[in-house]
XYZ file of C-alpha atoms in Angstrom:
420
model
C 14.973 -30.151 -13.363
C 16.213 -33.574 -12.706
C 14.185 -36.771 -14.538
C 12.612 -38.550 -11.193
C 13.479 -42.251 -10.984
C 11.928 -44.784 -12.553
C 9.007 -46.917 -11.431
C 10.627 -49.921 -13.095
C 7.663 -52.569 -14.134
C 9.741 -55.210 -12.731
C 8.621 -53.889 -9.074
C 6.253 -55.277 -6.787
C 3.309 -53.361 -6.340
C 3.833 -51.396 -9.266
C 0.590 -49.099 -10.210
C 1.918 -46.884 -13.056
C -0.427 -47.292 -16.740
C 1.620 -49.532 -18.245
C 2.008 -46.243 -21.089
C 3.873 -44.852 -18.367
C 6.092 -47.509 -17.178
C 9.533 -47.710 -17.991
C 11.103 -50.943 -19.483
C 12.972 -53.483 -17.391
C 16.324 -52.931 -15.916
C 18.669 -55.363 -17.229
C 20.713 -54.924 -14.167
C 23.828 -54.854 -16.504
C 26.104 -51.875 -15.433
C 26.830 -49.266 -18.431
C 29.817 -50.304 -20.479
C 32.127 -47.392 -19.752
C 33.696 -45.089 -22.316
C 36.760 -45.994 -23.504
C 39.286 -43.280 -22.612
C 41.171 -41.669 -24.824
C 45.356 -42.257 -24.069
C 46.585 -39.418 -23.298
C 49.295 -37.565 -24.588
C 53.093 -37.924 -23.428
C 53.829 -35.467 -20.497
C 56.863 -34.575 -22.335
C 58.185 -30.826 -20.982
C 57.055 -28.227 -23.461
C 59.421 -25.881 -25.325
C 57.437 -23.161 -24.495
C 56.921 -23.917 -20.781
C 58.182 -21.380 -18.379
C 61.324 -22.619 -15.461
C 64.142 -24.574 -15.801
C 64.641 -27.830 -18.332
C 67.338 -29.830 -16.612
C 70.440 -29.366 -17.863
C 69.649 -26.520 -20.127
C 71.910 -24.120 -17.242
C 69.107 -21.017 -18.868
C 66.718 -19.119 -17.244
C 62.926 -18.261 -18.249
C 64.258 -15.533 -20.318
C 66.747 -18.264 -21.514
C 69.634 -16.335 -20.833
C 72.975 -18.346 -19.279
C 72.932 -18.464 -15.840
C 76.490 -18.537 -14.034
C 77.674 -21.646 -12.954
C 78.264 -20.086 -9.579
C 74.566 -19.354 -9.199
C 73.504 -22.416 -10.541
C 73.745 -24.866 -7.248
C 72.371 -21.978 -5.387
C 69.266 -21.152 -7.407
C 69.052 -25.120 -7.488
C 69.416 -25.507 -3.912
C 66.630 -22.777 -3.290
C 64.516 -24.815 -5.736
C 64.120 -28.099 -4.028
C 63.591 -26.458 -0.848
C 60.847 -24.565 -2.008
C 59.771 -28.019 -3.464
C 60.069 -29.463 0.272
C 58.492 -26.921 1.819
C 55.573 -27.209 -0.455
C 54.957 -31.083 -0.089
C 54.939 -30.924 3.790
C 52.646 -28.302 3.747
C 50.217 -29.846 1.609
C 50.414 -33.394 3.200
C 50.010 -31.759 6.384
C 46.673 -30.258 4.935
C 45.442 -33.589 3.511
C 46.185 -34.518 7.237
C 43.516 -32.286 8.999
C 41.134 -32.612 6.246
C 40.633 -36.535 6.325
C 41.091 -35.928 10.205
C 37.746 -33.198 10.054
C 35.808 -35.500 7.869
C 36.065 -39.043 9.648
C 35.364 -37.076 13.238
C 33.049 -34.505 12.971
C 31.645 -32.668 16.314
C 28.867 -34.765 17.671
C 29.685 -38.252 15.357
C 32.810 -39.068 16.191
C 34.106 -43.344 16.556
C 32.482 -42.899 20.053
C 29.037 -42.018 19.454
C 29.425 -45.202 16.777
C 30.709 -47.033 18.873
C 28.021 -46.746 21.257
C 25.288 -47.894 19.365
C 23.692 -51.196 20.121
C 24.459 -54.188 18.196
C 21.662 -54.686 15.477
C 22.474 -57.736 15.130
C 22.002 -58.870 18.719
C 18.323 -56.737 17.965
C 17.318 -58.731 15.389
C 17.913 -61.820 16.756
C 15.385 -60.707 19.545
C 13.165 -59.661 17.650
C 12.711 -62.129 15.032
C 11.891 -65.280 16.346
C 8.272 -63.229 17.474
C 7.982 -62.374 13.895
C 5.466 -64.321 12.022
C 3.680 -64.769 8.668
C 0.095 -64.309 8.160
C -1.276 -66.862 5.587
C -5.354 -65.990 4.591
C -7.350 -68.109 1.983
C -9.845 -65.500 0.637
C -12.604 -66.719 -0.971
C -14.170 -64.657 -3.716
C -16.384 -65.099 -6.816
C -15.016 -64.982 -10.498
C -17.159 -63.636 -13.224
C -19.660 -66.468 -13.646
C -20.405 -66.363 -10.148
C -17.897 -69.418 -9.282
C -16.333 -69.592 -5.936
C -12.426 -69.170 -6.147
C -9.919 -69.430 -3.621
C -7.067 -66.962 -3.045
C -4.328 -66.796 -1.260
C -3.174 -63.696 0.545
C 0.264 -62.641 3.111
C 0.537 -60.551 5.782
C 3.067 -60.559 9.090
C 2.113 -60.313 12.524
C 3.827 -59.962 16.077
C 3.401 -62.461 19.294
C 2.903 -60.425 22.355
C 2.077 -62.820 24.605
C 3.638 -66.386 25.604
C 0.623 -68.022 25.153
C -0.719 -68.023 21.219
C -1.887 -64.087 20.753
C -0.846 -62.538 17.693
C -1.610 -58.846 16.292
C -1.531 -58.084 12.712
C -3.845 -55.515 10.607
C -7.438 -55.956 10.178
C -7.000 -55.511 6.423
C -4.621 -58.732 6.454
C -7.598 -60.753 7.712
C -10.522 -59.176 5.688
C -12.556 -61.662 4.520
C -10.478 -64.793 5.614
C -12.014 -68.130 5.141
C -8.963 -69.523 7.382
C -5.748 -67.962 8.943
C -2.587 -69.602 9.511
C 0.448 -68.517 11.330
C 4.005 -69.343 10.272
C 6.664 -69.843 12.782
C 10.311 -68.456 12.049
C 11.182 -72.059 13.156
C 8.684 -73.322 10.218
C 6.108 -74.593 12.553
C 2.543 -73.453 11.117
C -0.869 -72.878 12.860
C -4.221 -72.721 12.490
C -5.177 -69.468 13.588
C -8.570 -68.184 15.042
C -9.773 -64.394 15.297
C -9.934 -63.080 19.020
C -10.935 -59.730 17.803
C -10.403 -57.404 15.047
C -11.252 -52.980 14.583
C -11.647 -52.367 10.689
C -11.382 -48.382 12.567
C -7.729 -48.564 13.598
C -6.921 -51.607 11.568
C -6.172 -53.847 14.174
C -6.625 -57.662 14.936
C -5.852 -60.160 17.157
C -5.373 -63.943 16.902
C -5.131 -66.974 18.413
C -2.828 -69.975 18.337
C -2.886 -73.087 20.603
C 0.892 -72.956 21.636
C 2.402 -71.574 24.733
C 6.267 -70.815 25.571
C 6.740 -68.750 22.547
C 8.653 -66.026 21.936
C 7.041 -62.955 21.972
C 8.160 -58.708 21.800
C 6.716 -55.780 24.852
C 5.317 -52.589 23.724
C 7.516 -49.325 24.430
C 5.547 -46.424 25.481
C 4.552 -43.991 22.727
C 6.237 -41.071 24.711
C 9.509 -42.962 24.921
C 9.556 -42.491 21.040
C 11.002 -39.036 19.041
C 11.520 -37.867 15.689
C 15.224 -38.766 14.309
C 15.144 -42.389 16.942
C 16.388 -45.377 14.912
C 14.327 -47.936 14.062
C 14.076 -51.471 12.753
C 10.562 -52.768 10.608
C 10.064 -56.650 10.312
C 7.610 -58.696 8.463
C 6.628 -61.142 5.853
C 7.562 -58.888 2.800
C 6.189 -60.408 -0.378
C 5.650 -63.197 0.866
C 9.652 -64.254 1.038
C 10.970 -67.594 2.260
C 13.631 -67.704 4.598
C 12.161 -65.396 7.582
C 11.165 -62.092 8.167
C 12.442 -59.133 5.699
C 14.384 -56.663 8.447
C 14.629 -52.689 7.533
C 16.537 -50.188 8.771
C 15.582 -46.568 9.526
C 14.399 -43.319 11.532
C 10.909 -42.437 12.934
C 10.317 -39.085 10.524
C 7.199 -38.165 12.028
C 4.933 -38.223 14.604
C 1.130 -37.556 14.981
C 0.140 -38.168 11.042
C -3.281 -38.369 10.116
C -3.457 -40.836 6.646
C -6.632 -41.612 4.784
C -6.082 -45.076 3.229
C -7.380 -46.135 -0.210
C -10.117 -47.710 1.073
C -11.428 -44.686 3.460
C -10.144 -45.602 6.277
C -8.563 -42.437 8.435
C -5.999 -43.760 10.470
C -4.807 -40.584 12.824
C -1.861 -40.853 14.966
C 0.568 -42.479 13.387
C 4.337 -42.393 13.407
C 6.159 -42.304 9.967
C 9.491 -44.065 9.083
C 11.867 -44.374 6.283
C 12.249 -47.627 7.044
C 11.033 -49.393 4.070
C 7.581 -51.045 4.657
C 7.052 -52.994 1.293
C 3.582 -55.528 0.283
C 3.661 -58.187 3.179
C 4.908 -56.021 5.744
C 1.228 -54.903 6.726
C 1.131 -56.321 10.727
C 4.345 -56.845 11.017
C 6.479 -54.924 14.232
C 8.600 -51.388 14.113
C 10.754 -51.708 16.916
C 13.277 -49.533 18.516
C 16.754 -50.623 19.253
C 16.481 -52.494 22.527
C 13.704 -54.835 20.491
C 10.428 -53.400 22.047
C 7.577 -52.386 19.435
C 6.709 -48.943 19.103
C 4.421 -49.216 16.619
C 2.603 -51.876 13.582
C 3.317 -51.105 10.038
C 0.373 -50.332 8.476
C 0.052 -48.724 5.366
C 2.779 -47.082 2.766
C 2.216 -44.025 0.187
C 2.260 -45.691 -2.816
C 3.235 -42.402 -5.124
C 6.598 -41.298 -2.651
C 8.827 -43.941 -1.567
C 10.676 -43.834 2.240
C 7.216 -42.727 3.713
C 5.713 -45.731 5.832
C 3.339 -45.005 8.783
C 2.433 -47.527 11.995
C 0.043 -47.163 14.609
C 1.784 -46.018 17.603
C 2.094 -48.551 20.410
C -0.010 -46.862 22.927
C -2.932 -47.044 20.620
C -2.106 -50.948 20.184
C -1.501 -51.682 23.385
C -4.988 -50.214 24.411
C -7.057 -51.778 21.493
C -5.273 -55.254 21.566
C -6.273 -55.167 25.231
C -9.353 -54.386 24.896
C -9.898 -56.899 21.156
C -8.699 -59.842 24.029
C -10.853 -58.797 27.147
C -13.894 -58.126 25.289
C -13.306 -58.969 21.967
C -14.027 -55.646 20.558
C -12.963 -52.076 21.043
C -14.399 -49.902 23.650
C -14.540 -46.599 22.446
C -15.721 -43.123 24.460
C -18.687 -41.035 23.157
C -18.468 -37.329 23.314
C -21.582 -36.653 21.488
C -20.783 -33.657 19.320
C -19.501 -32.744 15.956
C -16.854 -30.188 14.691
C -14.449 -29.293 12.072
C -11.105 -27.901 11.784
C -10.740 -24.109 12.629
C -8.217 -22.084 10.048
C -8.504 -18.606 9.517
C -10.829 -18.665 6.768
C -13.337 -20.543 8.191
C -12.918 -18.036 11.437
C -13.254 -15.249 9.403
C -16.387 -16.865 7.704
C -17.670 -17.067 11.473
C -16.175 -13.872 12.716
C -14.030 -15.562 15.308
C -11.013 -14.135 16.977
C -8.844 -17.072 16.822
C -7.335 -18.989 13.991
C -7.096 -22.793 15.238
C -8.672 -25.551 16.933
C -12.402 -26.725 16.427
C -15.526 -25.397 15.793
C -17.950 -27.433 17.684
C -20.607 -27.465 14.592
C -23.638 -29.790 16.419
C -24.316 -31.234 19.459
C -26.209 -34.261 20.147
C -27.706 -35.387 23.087
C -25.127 -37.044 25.176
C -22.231 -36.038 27.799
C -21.129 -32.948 25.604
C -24.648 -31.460 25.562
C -24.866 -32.379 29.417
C -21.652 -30.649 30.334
C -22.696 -27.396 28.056
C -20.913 -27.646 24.927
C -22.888 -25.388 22.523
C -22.555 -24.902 18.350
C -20.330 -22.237 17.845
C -18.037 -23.111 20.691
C -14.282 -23.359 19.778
C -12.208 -26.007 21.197
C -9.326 -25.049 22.139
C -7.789 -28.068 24.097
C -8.452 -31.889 25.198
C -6.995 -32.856 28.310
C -4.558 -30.118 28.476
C -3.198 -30.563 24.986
C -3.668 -28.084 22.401
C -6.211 -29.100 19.949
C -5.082 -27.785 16.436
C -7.849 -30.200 13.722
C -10.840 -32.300 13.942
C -8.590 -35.459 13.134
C -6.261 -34.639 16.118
C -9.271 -34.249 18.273
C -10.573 -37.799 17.568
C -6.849 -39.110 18.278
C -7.085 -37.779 21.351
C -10.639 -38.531 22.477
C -10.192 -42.190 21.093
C -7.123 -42.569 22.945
C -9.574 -42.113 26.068
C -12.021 -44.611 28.103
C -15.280 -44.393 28.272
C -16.319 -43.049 31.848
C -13.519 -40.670 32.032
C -14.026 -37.392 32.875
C -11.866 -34.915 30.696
C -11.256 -31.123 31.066
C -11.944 -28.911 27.514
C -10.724 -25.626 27.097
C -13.390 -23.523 25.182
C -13.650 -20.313 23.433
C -17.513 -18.914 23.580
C -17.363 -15.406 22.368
C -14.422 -12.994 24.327
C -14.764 -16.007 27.200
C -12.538 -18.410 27.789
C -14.669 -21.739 29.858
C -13.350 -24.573 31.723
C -15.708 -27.537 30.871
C -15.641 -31.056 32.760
C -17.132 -33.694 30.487
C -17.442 -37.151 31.334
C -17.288 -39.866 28.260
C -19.812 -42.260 27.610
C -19.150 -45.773 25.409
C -20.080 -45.874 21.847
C -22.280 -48.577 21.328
C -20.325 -51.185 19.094
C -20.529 -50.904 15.358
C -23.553 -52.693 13.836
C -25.389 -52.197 17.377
């Protein structure tokens, strides 16, 4: 099995024991070995065919001198035929490899200009600067400085980034492409989806439109922008695929962010906030979080989801979210055999509080079978879809009770707001 790569101590974010590290790249390439000279190509005495001049055969026997032309003749014709066949081979080899079916010059060729993307795109780019305050050992207040990105989506000031970027900010400041910096103020932030908006007092700016989540598939090409660690100069730009759709990730600090799209675009420390768009320069989703063990696995929260929240973070300064009022878990087949069900996904509807599920008739027991009209296949999935709801909507569950398959209408209530 092939050594994995490094995790060289050199790079940022780095978490390996330092026992476990490997040293520093010196970037110097390996000194390559020194070949050997070969020996003279000289014809051996013991090769087989004909040494020029020698008028002898393989068996060295004479060979008349009225066959000799002839057999000569035949010889470089052979050698003729031979060349042309082989450089017309080399021909429709290279020809097969630079054209393939389906990625030919054209489909190239058609592409959009990434260049003309970025240059769209980046001028809404920005860098989040936070001063954290925190306490040392003795109890001493001690400023630090964090850096995140962020995204303008309106003309007038607003700004989304992560929640995380902001945690804990003592001030926020915003950092123009053009170098202008501003104070920044917090319209609204959701520690749930890890989303925030700010405020700057500046109008006519550039800023980037959301593409609609379903506009968006696995293998579409994709550009991610942001303040990675913390570089001068402008926004870090990446290049890569959407790999995934619909991921559910639980962060390191608890937080279960569910569907999200994953890239192999590489989302590195700073990029947190900062805009995934597609080729035409409209966001599809915000970069998020990274695993920190694999490397080309990035996730961002969708742009549906962020166009909802940031809407609501502006309007009312928090998110409104819908209230279904049960509890369930995911249904595999060992948990239905464990509850001597006869089917093997979806969710079992565990409790039921009092609230719009227990006024429709949701019971314990029940199996959830779909949201909406989509197929429901884990707990996490279901709270994608029911968050990605408003409260007061009435939505239609497919439910398993027993051998009987129910139609049930429910209509959402609003959470009350964390804290309240």
């Amino acid at each position: 099995m092939a050594p994995s790569a490094p995790c060289w101590r050199s790079s940022p974010g780095c978490t390996c024991p330092p026992s476990s590290c490997s040293p520093v790249r010196s970037g110097r390439r390996a000194t390559p070995p020194s070949w050997r000279r070969s020996s003279r190509n000289s014809a051996s005495r013991n090769s087989p065919g004909i040494w020029n001049g020698s008028g002898r055969n393989r068996l060295n026997l004479p060979i008349p001198n009225s066959r000799r032309f002839s057999l000569l003749l035949a010889l470089l014709s052979a050698l003729v035929v031979a060349s042309c066949a082989r450089a017309g081979t080399v021909a429709t080899v290279v020809s097969s490899a630079t054209a393939p079916p389906g990625a030919g010059v054209g489909a190239l060729g058609a592409l959009p200009n990434l260049r003309e993307t970025v240059a769209h795109v980046s001028p809404a780019v920005v860098a989040v600067d936070v001063n954290v305050t925190s306490l040392d050992f003795f109890l001493r207040p001690v400023e630090q400085v964090a850096a995140g990105s962020g995204v303008i989506i309106r003309p007038d000031g607003y700004v989304v980034t992560n929640d995380h970027v902001i945690a804990g900010a003592s001030s926020i400041h915003v950092a123009l492409t053009d170098r202008r910096v501003f104070e920044a103020r917090v319209v609204g932030r959701d520690s749930r989806s890890d989303l925030a908006v700010l405020k700057i007092d500046e109008t006519d700016l550039p800023y980037l439109t959301f593409a609609s989540k379903d506009a968006v598939d696995v293998g579409d090409w994709v550009l991610a922008l942001g303040n990675a660690l913390g570089l001068e100069g402008g926004p870090t730009v990446t290049f890569g695929i959407i790999s995934a759709l619909g991921r559910t990730v639980r962060t390191a600090a608890g937080l279960t962010l569910t569907d999200l799209m994953q890239t192999d675009a590489a989302i590195n420390e700073g990029n947190s906030g900062g805009p995934l768009v597609n080729l035409r320069g409209d966001i599809v989703g915000i970069n998020t979080t990274i695993l920190a063990e694999a490397q080309g696995i990035g996730f961002a929260i969708n742009s549906d989801t962020v166009t909802r929240f940031t809407n609501d973070l502006i309007e009312f300064g928090r998110v409104r979210r819908p209230l279904i009022g049960l509890q369930g878990r995911t249904l595999n087949p060992a948990v239905a055999e464990q509850f001597q069900l006869k089917v093997g996904s979806g969710v079992l509807v565990t409790g039921v509080a009092d609230g719009p599920a227990d006024s429709a008739g949701i019971k314990p027991r029940d199996v959830i079978l779909r949201f909406g009209g989509a197929a429901v296949t884990s707990w996490d999935q279901f709270l994608g879809l029911l968050w990605a709801r408003r409260p007061g909507e009435k939505v239609t569950l497919e439910v398993l009770r027993g051998a009987e398959n129910l139609q049930i209408v429910v209509t959402l209530a609003e959470r009350p707001p964390e804290g309240g």
